[in-house]
Amino acid sequence: MEEVLLDKCPRVETERLVLGKWEERDLDGVIRMNGDPRVMKFFPSLHSPEEARRYLEISLQQQEKHGFCFPVVEDKETGAFLGFCGLNVPGYSDPLPCEPCVEIGWRLIPEAWGKGIAVEAARFWLGFGFETLHLDEIVAIVVVQNHKSRRVMEKLSMTHNPAEDFDFPNVPADDPLCRHALYRISAEQFLMQANG
């Protein structure tokens, strides 16, 4: 998988957005995003500035290894950091039930919510994953209570089978954030939708 994905992440523009690789200049945006309780509602804790820096370092490492890591989203008109959206090869401490896989995910600052930005960026990256990287399938994982992200997955025509829901590794079973839903979309499903 790594050979296929390496150095494949472009810097591209959609109607309203610029999508591209992580850079050191994104640190202020990461600190603001990962320190916002609205953004981090479905994560174990807010990030301190030091933890946000570490998050950026890990993203840069993953990007170097695989060619991308949840690419950055910027406002095309202003250049403002909006968050991230795109493809990622999971690198959690324990493997997920769906691994090996490529996942799609997003995290946006609140000012970018409710404007279709995640859908716009994610549709581009699904197309890139299937048409350029020739992936067979892309998955998404989400805390079961995160209905806003689940709605985005539904808008992307991803499918959910409750029998595939799972407890996230190393999260206590009684933690409300433990249970995750798995969504999938195949290349065939995406291309039928794109051509339909």
PDB file of C-alpha atoms in Angstrom, residues 60-171:
ATOM      1  CA  LEU A  60       3.915  15.510   9.114  1.00  0.00           C
ATOM      2  CA  GLN A  61       5.491  12.096   9.786  1.00  0.00           C
ATOM      3  CA  GLN A  62       2.465  10.226   8.441  1.00  0.00           C
ATOM      4  CA  GLN A  63       2.436  12.506   5.406  1.00  0.00           C
ATOM      5  CA  GLU A  64       6.098  11.748   4.746  1.00  0.00           C
ATOM      6  CA  LYS A  65       5.509   8.007   5.126  1.00  0.00           C
ATOM      7  CA  HIS A  66       2.345   7.646   3.047  1.00  0.00           C
ATOM      8  CA  GLY A  67       2.255  10.766   0.860  1.00  0.00           C
ATOM      9  CA  PHE A  68      -0.677  12.284   2.766  1.00  0.00           C
ATOM     10  CA  CYS A  69      -2.314  12.468   6.187  1.00  0.00           C
ATOM     11  CA  PHE A  70      -5.800  14.015   6.451  1.00  0.00           C
ATOM     12  CA  PRO A  71      -4.815  16.953   4.188  1.00  0.00           C
ATOM     13  CA  VAL A  72      -5.243  20.585   5.211  1.00  0.00           C
ATOM     14  CA  VAL A  73      -8.268  22.624   4.134  1.00  0.00           C
ATOM     15  CA  GLU A  74      -7.917  26.369   3.517  1.00  0.00           C
ATOM     16  CA  ASP A  75     -10.354  29.033   2.366  1.00  0.00           C
ATOM     17  CA  LYS A  76      -9.450  29.758  -1.266  1.00  0.00           C
ATOM     18  CA  GLU A  77     -10.394  33.431  -1.014  1.00  0.00           C
ATOM     19  CA  THR A  78      -8.663  34.320   2.257  1.00  0.00           C
ATOM     20  CA  GLY A  79      -6.090  31.560   2.757  1.00  0.00           C
ATOM     21  CA  ALA A  80      -7.471  30.978   6.263  1.00  0.00           C
ATOM     22  CA  PHE A  81      -6.914  27.588   7.913  1.00  0.00           C
ATOM     23  CA  LEU A  82     -10.256  25.756   8.137  1.00  0.00           C
ATOM     24  CA  GLY A  83      -9.090  22.356   9.384  1.00  0.00           C
ATOM     25  CA  PHE A  84      -8.412  19.092   7.614  1.00  0.00           C
ATOM     26  CA  CYS A  85     -10.269  16.675   5.393  1.00  0.00           C
ATOM     27  CA  GLY A  86      -9.036  13.799   3.337  1.00  0.00           C
ATOM     28  CA  LEU A  87      -7.407  10.405   3.306  1.00  0.00           C
ATOM     29  CA  ASN A  88      -5.247   8.757   5.945  1.00  0.00           C
ATOM     30  CA  VAL A  89      -3.647   5.387   6.605  1.00  0.00           C
ATOM     31  CA  PRO A  90      -4.520   4.570  10.241  1.00  0.00           C
ATOM     32  CA  GLY A  91      -1.604   4.389  12.634  1.00  0.00           C
ATOM     33  CA  TYR A  92      -3.241   3.816  16.004  1.00  0.00           C
ATOM     34  CA  SER A  93      -1.471   1.983  18.824  1.00  0.00           C
ATOM     35  CA  ASP A  94      -3.662  -1.087  18.236  1.00  0.00           C
ATOM     36  CA  PRO A  95      -5.131  -1.968  14.833  1.00  0.00           C
ATOM     37  CA  LEU A  96      -8.742  -1.261  13.993  1.00  0.00           C
ATOM     38  CA  PRO A  97     -11.014  -4.139  12.924  1.00  0.00           C
ATOM     39  CA  CYS A  98     -11.092  -2.761   9.363  1.00  0.00           C
ATOM     40  CA  GLU A  99      -7.312  -2.574   8.886  1.00  0.00           C
ATOM     41  CA  PRO A 100      -5.475  -2.612   6.571  1.00  0.00           C
ATOM     42  CA  CYS A 101      -7.453   0.244   5.089  1.00  0.00           C
ATOM     43  CA  VAL A 102      -7.463   3.847   3.962  1.00  0.00           C
ATOM     44  CA  GLU A 103      -9.859   6.063   5.874  1.00  0.00           C
ATOM     45  CA  ILE A 104     -11.410   9.415   5.101  1.00  0.00           C
ATOM     46  CA  GLY A 105     -11.945  11.919   7.867  1.00  0.00           C
ATOM     47  CA  TRP A 106     -12.331  15.606   8.679  1.00  0.00           C
ATOM     48  CA  ARG A 107     -12.069  18.106  11.496  1.00  0.00           C
ATOM     49  CA  LEU A 108     -13.026  21.731  10.915  1.00  0.00           C
ATOM     50  CA  ILE A 109     -13.060  24.901  12.972  1.00  0.00           C
ATOM     51  CA  PRO A 110     -16.600  25.920  14.015  1.00  0.00           C
ATOM     52  CA  GLU A 111     -16.654  28.875  11.612  1.00  0.00           C
ATOM     53  CA  ALA A 112     -16.535  26.354   8.757  1.00  0.00           C
ATOM     54  CA  TRP A 113     -19.437  24.213   9.990  1.00  0.00           C
ATOM     55  CA  GLY A 114     -22.784  23.999   8.222  1.00  0.00           C
ATOM     56  CA  LYS A 115     -21.475  25.227   4.871  1.00  0.00           C
ATOM     57  CA  GLY A 116     -20.903  21.935   3.044  1.00  0.00           C
ATOM     58  CA  ILE A 117     -17.127  22.305   3.303  1.00  0.00           C
ATOM     59  CA  ALA A 118     -16.493  18.769   4.596  1.00  0.00           C
ATOM     60  CA  VAL A 119     -18.646  17.310   1.814  1.00  0.00           C
ATOM     61  CA  GLU A 120     -16.934  19.424  -0.870  1.00  0.00           C
ATOM     62  CA  ALA A 121     -13.447  18.418   0.271  1.00  0.00           C
ATOM     63  CA  ALA A 122     -14.333  14.783   0.957  1.00  0.00           C
ATOM     64  CA  ARG A 123     -15.899  14.275  -2.483  1.00  0.00           C
ATOM     65  CA  PHE A 124     -12.669  15.422  -4.079  1.00  0.00           C
ATOM     66  CA  TRP A 125     -10.593  13.040  -1.943  1.00  0.00           C
ATOM     67  CA  LEU A 126     -12.892  10.084  -2.565  1.00  0.00           C
ATOM     68  CA  GLY A 127     -12.475  10.675  -6.296  1.00  0.00           C
ATOM     69  CA  PHE A 128      -8.734  10.974  -5.879  1.00  0.00           C
ATOM     70  CA  GLY A 129      -8.598   7.769  -3.838  1.00  0.00           C
ATOM     71  CA  PHE A 130     -10.550   5.729  -6.330  1.00  0.00           C
ATOM     72  CA  GLU A 131      -9.526   7.282  -9.653  1.00  0.00           C
ATOM     73  CA  THR A 132      -5.865   8.145  -8.990  1.00  0.00           C
ATOM     74  CA  LEU A 133      -4.793   5.783  -6.221  1.00  0.00           C
ATOM     75  CA  HIS A 134      -7.050   2.972  -7.531  1.00  0.00           C
ATOM     76  CA  LEU A 135      -8.206   1.987  -4.050  1.00  0.00           C
ATOM     77  CA  ASP A 136     -10.910  -0.666  -3.833  1.00  0.00           C
ATOM     78  CA  GLU A 137     -12.563   0.804  -0.739  1.00  0.00           C
ATOM     79  CA  ILE A 138     -12.395   3.776   1.623  1.00  0.00           C
ATOM     80  CA  VAL A 139     -13.743   3.669   5.176  1.00  0.00           C
ATOM     81  CA  ALA A 140     -14.723   6.230   7.797  1.00  0.00           C
ATOM     82  CA  ILE A 141     -14.912   5.758  11.548  1.00  0.00           C
ATOM     83  CA  VAL A 142     -16.868   7.898  13.968  1.00  0.00           C
ATOM     84  CA  VAL A 143     -18.055   7.945  17.576  1.00  0.00           C
ATOM     85  CA  VAL A 144     -21.619   6.638  17.352  1.00  0.00           C
ATOM     86  CA  GLN A 145     -23.089   9.788  18.975  1.00  0.00           C
ATOM     87  CA  ASN A 146     -21.422  12.137  16.464  1.00  0.00           C
ATOM     88  CA  HIS A 147     -24.493  12.639  14.298  1.00  0.00           C
ATOM     89  CA  LYS A 148     -23.093  15.626  12.371  1.00  0.00           C
ATOM     90  CA  SER A 149     -20.162  13.631  11.028  1.00  0.00           C
ATOM     91  CA  ARG A 150     -22.401  10.651  10.371  1.00  0.00           C
ATOM     92  CA  ARG A 151     -24.657  12.905   8.291  1.00  0.00           C
ATOM     93  CA  VAL A 152     -21.640  13.899   6.175  1.00  0.00           C
ATOM     94  CA  MET A 153     -20.849  10.211   5.635  1.00  0.00           C
ATOM     95  CA  GLU A 154     -24.423   9.633   4.500  1.00  0.00           C
ATOM     96  CA  LYS A 155     -24.217  12.589   2.094  1.00  0.00           C
ATOM     97  CA  LEU A 156     -21.128  10.934   0.634  1.00  0.00           C
ATOM     98  CA  SER A 157     -23.213   7.760   0.056  1.00  0.00           C
ATOM     99  CA  MET A 158     -21.119   5.751   2.494  1.00  0.00           C
ATOM    100  CA  THR A 159     -22.900   2.746   3.961  1.00  0.00           C
ATOM    101  CA  HIS A 160     -23.129   1.621   7.579  1.00  0.00           C
ATOM    102  CA  ASN A 161     -23.717  -1.882   8.915  1.00  0.00           C
ATOM    103  CA  PRO A 162     -24.347  -1.750  12.700  1.00  0.00           C
ATOM    104  CA  ALA A 163     -22.917  -5.265  12.997  1.00  0.00           C
ATOM    105  CA  GLU A 164     -19.505  -3.763  12.155  1.00  0.00           C
ATOM    106  CA  ASP A 165     -19.541  -1.169  14.962  1.00  0.00           C
ATOM    107  CA  PHE A 166     -16.632  -1.662  17.359  1.00  0.00           C
ATOM    108  CA  ASP A 167     -15.039  -0.476  20.574  1.00  0.00           C
ATOM    109  CA  PHE A 168     -12.096   1.799  19.891  1.00  0.00           C
ATOM    110  CA  PRO A 169      -8.779   0.308  21.078  1.00  0.00           C
ATOM    111  CA  ASN A 170      -7.540   1.374  24.512  1.00  0.00           C
ATOM    112  CA  VAL A 171     -10.735   3.302  25.382  1.00  0.00           C
TER     113      VAL A 171
END
